[in-house]
Amino acid sequence: QVQLVQSGGGSVQAGGSLRLSCAASRYAYSSACVAWFRQAPGNEREGVAYINAGGDTPYTDSVKGRFTISKDNGKNTVYLQMNNLRPDDTAMYYCAYSELGYCALSPQRGRFDSWGQGTQVTVSS
């Protein structure tokens, strides 16, 4: 099973930036995809973005123009660059890996083989 290790996150003021990293123990570049999800207390887990083998990068509407997902093939790592952060971005963020590319912004529709441990992002006003 692929192991995912997350890093980054922390606390920033509104308007600030953070970068999250998700390092995979291995990566099937011809088929795999990685998605970022977030979950705030009392809320359901929400898809933020994903990147697939073809380089497609869909985003949830609330982060379009502010967040960018990318991957470094040489490091088996996927990043989520978050700019112009808002208090409603505050949540625990998780990355998820799908070996066969079954990513979706809905956790229920995707088929994920591995999840990261989560990292907290807190944005203050």
XYZ file of C-alpha atoms in Angstrom:
125
model
C 0.000 0.000 0.000
C 1.219 3.481 -0.819
C 2.126 5.536 2.235
C 1.363 9.257 2.182
C 3.140 11.724 4.439
C 1.808 15.257 4.642
C 3.676 18.373 5.664
C 3.045 22.078 5.696
C 0.031 23.812 7.088
C -0.117 26.000 10.161
C -1.681 29.289 11.141
C -1.818 32.421 9.033
C -3.773 35.616 8.840
C -6.358 36.184 6.144
C -4.695 36.995 2.854
C -1.655 34.893 3.648
C -0.284 31.820 1.918
C 0.614 28.267 2.835
C 1.854 25.266 0.915
C 0.882 21.718 1.736
C 2.918 18.725 0.602
C 1.902 15.105 0.174
C 4.823 12.725 -0.350
C 4.026 9.243 -1.632
C 6.155 6.178 -1.005
C 5.641 5.338 -4.665
C 3.589 6.789 -7.492
C 2.059 5.164 -10.545
C 2.544 8.081 -12.900
C 0.757 6.455 -15.806
C -2.502 6.079 -13.915
C -2.548 7.547 -10.420
C -4.151 10.700 -9.164
C -3.970 12.584 -5.886
C -6.720 14.666 -4.369
C -6.811 17.151 -1.539
C -9.769 17.201 0.820
C -10.582 19.303 3.842
C -12.878 18.966 6.793
C -13.856 21.647 9.238
C -15.401 20.778 12.608
C -19.038 19.883 12.185
C -18.777 19.779 8.407
C -18.531 16.963 5.919
C -15.263 16.251 4.163
C -15.024 18.438 1.068
C -12.968 17.932 -2.058
C -10.598 20.796 -2.814
C -8.690 19.738 -5.938
C -7.062 16.816 -7.609
C -4.403 16.137 -10.221
C -4.555 13.127 -12.491
C -2.150 11.340 -14.791
C -3.167 13.536 -17.687
C -2.444 16.701 -15.771
C -6.060 17.708 -15.307
C -6.585 19.824 -12.196
C -10.200 20.468 -11.265
C -10.906 22.640 -8.230
C -13.888 23.232 -6.067
C -15.426 26.609 -6.835
C -14.518 28.264 -3.558
C -10.761 27.886 -4.151
C -10.522 28.585 -7.875
C -7.996 31.298 -8.573
C -6.496 31.005 -5.091
C -5.234 27.416 -4.776
C -2.946 25.541 -7.144
C -2.287 21.817 -7.143
C 0.902 20.501 -8.707
C 3.196 17.505 -8.579
C 6.927 16.906 -8.638
C 7.489 13.595 -10.373
C 11.051 13.315 -9.172
C 9.971 13.562 -5.548
C 6.681 11.610 -5.737
C 5.127 14.655 -4.126
C 1.950 16.597 -4.748
C 1.615 20.153 -3.523
C -1.284 22.419 -2.734
C -0.285 26.060 -2.880
C -2.874 28.139 -1.085
C -2.877 31.894 -1.597
C -5.184 34.642 -0.406
C -6.396 32.415 2.390
C -9.694 33.167 4.076
C -11.040 32.218 7.499
C -13.453 29.781 5.862
C -10.460 27.837 4.538
C -9.767 26.773 8.114
C -9.928 22.984 8.251
C -7.967 19.785 8.525
C -6.553 19.018 5.096
C -5.981 15.493 3.799
C -4.409 14.145 0.650
C -5.621 10.916 -0.905
C -4.067 8.649 -3.539
C -5.835 6.556 -6.133
C -3.591 4.061 -7.920
C -5.959 3.633 -10.840
C -6.957 7.263 -11.179
C -10.386 7.215 -9.592
C -10.231 10.722 -8.211
C -13.271 12.901 -7.683
C -13.970 16.007 -5.658
C -16.649 14.015 -3.875
C -15.096 11.600 -1.361
C -17.984 9.229 -2.019
C -17.463 9.126 -5.763
C -13.706 8.662 -5.678
C -11.917 5.414 -4.932
C -8.852 6.087 -2.843
C -6.260 3.574 -1.792
C -4.396 5.688 0.740
C -4.916 8.785 2.847
C -2.459 11.144 4.451
C -2.442 11.790 8.177
C -3.975 15.233 7.865
C -2.594 18.671 8.549
C -4.319 21.616 10.185
C -4.736 24.936 8.401
C -6.021 27.822 10.494
C -6.745 31.230 9.000
C -7.507 34.120 11.310
C -9.290 37.312 10.337
